Coordinates of N, CA, C and O in Angstrom, one line a residue:
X1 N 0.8 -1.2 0.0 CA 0.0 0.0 0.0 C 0.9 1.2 0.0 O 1.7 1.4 0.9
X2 N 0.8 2.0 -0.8 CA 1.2 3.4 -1.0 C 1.0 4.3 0.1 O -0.2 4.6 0.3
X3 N 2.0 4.9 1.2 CA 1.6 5.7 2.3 C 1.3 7.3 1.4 O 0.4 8.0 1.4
X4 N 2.7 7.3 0.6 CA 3.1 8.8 0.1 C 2.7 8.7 -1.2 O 2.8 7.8 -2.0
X5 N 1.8 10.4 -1.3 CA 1.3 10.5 -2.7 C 2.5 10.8 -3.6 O 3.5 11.4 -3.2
X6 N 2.2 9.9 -5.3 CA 3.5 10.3 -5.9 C 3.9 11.8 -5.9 O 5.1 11.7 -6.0
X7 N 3.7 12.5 -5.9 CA 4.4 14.0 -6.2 C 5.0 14.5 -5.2 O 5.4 15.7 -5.1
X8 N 5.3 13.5 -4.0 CA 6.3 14.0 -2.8 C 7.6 13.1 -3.1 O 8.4 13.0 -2.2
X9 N 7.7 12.5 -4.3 CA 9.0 11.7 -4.7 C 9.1 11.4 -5.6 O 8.1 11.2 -6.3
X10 N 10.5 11.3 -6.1 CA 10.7 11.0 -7.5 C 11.5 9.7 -7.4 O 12.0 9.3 -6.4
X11 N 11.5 9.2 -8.3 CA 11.5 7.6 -8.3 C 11.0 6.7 -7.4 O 9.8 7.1 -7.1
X12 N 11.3 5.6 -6.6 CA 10.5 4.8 -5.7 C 9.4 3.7 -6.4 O 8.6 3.0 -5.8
X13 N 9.5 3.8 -7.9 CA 8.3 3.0 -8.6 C 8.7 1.3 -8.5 O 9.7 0.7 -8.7
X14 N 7.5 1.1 -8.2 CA 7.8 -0.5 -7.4 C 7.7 -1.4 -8.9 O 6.7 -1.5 -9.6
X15 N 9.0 -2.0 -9.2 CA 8.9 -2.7 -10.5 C 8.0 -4.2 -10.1 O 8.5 -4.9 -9.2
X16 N 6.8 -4.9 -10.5 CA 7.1 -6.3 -10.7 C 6.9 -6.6 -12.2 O 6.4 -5.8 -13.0
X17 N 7.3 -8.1 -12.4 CA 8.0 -8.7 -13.3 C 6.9 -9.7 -13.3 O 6.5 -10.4 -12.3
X18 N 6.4 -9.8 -14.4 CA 5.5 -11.5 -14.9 C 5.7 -11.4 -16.0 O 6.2 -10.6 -16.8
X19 N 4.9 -12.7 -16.2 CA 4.9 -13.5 -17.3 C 5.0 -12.2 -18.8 O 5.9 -12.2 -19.6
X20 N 3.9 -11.4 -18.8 CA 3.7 -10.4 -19.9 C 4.5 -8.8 -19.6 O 4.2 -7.7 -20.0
X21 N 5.8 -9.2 -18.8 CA 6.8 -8.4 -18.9 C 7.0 -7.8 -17.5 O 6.9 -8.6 -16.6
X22 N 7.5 -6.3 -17.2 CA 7.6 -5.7 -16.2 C 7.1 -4.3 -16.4 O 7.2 -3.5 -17.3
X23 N 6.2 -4.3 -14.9 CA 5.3 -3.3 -14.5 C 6.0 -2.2 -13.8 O 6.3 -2.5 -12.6
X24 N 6.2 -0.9 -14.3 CA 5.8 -0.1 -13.1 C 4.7 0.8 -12.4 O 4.0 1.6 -13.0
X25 N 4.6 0.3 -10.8 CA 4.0 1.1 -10.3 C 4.5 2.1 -9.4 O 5.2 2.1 -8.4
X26 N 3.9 3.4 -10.1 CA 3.6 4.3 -8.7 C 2.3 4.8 -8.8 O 1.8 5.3 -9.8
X27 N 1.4 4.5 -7.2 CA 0.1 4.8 -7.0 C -0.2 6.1 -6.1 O 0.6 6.8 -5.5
X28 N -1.3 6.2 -6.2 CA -1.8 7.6 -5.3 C -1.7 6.5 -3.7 O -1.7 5.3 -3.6
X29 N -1.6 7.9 -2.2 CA -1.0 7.4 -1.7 C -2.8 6.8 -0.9 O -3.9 7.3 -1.0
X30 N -2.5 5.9 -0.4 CA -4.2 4.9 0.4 C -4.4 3.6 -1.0 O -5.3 2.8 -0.9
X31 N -3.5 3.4 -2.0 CA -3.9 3.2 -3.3 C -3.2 1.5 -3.3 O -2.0 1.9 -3.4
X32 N -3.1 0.5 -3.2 CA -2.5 -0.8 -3.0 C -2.4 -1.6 -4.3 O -3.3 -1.4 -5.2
X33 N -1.5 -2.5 -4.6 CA -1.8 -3.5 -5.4 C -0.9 -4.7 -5.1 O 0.2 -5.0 -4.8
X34 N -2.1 -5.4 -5.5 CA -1.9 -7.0 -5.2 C -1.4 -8.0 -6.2 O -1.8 -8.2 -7.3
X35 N -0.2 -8.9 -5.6 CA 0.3 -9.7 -7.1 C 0.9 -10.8 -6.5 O 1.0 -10.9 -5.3
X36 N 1.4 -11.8 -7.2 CA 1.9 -13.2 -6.7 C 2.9 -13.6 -6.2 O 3.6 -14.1 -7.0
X37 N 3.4 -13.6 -4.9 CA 4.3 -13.6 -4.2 C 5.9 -14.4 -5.4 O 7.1 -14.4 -5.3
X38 N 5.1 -14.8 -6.1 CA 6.3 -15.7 -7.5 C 7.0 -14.5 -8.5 O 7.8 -14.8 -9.3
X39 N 6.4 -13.1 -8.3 CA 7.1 -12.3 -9.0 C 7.7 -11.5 -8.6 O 7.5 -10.7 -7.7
X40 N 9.0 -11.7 -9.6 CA 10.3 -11.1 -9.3 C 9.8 -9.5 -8.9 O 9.2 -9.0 -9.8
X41 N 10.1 -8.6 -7.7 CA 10.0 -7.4 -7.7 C 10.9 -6.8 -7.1 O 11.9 -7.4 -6.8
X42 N 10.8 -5.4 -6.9 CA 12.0 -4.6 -6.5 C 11.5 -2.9 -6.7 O 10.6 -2.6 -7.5
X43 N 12.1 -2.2 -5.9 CA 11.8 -0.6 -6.0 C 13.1 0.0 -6.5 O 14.1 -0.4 -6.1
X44 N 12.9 1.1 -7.5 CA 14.0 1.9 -8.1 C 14.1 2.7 -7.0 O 13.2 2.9 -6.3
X45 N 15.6 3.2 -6.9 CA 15.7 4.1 -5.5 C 14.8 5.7 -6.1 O 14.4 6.1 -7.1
X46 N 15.0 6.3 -4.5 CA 14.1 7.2 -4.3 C 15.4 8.4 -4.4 O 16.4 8.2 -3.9
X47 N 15.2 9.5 -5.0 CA 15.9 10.0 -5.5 C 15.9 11.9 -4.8 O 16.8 12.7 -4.5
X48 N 14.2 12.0 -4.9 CA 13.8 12.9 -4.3 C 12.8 13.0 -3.3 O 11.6 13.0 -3.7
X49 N 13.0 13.1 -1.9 CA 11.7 13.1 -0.8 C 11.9 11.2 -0.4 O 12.6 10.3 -0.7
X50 N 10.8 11.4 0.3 CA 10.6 10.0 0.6 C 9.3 8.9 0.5 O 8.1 9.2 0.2
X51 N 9.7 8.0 0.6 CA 8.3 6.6 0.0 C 7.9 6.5 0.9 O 8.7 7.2 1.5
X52 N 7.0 6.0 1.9 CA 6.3 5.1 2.9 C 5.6 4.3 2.4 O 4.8 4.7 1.5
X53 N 5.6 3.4 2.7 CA 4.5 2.0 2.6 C 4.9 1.0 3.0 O 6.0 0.6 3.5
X54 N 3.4 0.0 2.9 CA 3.7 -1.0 3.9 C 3.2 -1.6 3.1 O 2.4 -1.2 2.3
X55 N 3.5 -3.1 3.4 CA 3.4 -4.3 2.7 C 3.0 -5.7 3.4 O 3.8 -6.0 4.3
X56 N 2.1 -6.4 3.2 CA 1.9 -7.7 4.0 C 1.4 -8.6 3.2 O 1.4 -8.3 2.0
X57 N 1.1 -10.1 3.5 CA 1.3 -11.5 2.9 C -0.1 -12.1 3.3 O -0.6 -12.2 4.4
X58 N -0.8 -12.5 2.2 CA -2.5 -13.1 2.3 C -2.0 -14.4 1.9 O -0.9 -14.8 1.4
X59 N -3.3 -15.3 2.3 CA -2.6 -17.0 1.8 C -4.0 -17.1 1.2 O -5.1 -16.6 1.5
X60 N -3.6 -17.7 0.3 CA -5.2 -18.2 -0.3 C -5.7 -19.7 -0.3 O -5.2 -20.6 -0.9
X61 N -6.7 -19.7 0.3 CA -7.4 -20.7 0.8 C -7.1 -21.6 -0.2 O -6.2 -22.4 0.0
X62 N -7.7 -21.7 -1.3 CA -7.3 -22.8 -2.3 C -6.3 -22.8 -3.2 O -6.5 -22.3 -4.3
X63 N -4.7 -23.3 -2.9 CA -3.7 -23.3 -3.5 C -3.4 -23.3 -4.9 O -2.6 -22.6 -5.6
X64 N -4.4 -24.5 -5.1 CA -4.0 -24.8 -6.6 C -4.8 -23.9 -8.1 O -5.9 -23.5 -8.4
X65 N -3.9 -23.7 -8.6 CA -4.1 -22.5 -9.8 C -5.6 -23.1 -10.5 O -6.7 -22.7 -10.3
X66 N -5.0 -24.5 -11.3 CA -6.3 -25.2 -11.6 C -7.6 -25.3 -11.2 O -8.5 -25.4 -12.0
X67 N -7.7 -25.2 -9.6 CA -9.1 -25.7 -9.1 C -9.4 -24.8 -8.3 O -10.3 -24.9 -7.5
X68 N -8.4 -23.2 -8.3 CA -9.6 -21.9 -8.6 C -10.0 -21.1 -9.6 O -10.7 -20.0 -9.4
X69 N -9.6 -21.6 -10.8 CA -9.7 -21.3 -12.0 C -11.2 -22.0 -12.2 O -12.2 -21.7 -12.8
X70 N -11.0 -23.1 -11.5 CA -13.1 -23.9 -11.6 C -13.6 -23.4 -11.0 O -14.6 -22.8 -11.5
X71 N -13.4 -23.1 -9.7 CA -14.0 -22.4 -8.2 C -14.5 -21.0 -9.1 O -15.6 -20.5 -8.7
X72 N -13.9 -20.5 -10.1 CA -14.2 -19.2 -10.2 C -14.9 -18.9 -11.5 O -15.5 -17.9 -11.8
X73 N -14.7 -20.1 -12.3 CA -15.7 -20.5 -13.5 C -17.0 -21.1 -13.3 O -18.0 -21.0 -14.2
X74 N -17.1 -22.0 -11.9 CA -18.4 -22.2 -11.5 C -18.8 -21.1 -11.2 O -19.7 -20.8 -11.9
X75 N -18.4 -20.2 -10.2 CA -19.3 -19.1 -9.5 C -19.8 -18.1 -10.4 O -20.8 -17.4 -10.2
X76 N -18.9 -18.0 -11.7 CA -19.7 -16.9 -12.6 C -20.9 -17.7 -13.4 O -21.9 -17.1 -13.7
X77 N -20.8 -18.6 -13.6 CA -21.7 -19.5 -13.9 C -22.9 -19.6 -13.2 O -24.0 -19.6 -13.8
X78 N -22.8 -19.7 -12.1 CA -24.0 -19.7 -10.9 C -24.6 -17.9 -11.0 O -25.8 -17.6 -11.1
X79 N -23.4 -17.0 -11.0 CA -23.8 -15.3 -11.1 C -24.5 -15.7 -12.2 O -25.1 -16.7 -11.8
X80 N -24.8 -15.7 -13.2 CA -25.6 -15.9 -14.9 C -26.8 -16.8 -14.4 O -27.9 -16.4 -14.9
X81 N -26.9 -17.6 -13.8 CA -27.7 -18.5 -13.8 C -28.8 -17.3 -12.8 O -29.9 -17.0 -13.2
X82 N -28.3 -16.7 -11.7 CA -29.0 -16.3 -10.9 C -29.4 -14.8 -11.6 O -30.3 -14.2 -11.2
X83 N -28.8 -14.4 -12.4 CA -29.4 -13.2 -12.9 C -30.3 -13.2 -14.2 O -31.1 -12.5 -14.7
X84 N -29.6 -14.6 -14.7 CA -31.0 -14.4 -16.5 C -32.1 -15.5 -15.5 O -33.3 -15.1 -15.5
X85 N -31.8 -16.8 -14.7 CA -33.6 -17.2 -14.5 C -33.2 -17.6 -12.6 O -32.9 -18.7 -12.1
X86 N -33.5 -16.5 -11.9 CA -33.8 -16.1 -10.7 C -34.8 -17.4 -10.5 O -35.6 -17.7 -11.4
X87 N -34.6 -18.2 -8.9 CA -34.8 -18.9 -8.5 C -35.1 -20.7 -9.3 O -35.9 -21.6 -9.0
X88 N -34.1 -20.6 -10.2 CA -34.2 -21.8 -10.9 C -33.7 -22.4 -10.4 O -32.6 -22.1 -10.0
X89 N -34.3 -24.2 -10.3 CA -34.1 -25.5 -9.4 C -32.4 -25.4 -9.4 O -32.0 -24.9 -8.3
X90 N -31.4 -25.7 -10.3 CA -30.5 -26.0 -10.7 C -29.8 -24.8 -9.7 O -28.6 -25.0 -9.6
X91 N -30.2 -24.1 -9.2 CA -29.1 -22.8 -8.2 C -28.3 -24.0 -7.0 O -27.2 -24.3 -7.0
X92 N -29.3 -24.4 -6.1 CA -29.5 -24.7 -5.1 C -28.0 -25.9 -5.4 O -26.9 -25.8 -4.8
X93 N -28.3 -26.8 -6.4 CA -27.3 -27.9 -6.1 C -25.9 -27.3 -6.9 O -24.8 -27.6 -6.4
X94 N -26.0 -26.5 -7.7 CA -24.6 -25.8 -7.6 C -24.2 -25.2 -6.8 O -23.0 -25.4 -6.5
X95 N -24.7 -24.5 -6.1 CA -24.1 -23.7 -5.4 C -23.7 -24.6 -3.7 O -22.9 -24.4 -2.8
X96 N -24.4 -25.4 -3.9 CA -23.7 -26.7 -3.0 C -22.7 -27.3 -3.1 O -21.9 -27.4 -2.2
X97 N -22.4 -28.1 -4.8 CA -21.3 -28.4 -5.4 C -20.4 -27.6 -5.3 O -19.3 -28.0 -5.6
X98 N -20.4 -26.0 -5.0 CA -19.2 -25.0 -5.6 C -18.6 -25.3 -3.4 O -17.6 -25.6 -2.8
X99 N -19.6 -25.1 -3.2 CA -19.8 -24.9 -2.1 C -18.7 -26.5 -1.4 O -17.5 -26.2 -1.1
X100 N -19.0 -27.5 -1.1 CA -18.8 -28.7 -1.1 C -16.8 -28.4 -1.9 O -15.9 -28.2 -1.1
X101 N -16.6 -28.3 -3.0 CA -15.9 -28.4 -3.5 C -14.6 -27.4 -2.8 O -13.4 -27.8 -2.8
X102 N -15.1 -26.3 -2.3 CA -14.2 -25.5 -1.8 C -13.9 -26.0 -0.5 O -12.7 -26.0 -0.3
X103 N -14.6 -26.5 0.4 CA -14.4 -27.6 1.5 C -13.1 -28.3 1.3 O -12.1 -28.1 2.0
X104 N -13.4 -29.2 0.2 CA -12.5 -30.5 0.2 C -11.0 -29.6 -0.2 O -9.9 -29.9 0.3
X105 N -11.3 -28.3 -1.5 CA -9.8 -27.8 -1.8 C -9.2 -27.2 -0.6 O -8.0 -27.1 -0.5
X106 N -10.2 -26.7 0.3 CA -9.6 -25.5 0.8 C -8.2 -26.1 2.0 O -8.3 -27.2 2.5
X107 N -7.2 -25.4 2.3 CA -6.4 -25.7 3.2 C -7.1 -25.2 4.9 O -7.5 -24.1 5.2
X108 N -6.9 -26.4 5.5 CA -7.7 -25.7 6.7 C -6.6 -24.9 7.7 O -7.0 -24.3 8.7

């Protein structure tokens, strides 16, 4: 999370690095962004004024890339179902299955 608005420094832009290249960020200061602990990152030094921010580490319940890639293909699935035919039979056991399923993936 960004403490300092960019225009109290110059450089400080937080590089990360994926798959479709390398990002720079600099955000407005209250302004955060979130990315995969697997990419390469790093901050250009700060040249004028100073940076604040702070940084912390989320775990995600279901590890595997695969089976939240379902987890999240079902649920939009179920969003569609529930918005073109509201209260149709078929909600109830999906949403048990998605439900059920996150159980068994999830890390307790």
């Amino acid at each position: 999370m960004f403490l300092t608005p960019p225009e109290a420094y110059d450089g400080g832009e937080l590089l990360v690095e994926d798959t479709y290249g390398v990002h720079s960020i600099k955000l407005a200061a209250g302004d955060m962004v979130i990315y995969p602990a697997t990419s390469l990152h790093r901050v250009t030094p700060v040249t004028r004024g100073a940076r604040v921010s702070s940084f912390f580490w989320i775990e995600r319940m279901v590890r595997d890339d695969a089976r939240r890639a379902l987890l999240f293909d079902m649920d939009m699935g179920i969003l569609r179902i529930s918005r073109d035919a509201p209260g149709h039979p078929s909600l109830t056991s999906l949403t048990g299955v998605y439900h059920n399923l996150l159980r068994m993936w999830a890390d307790a």
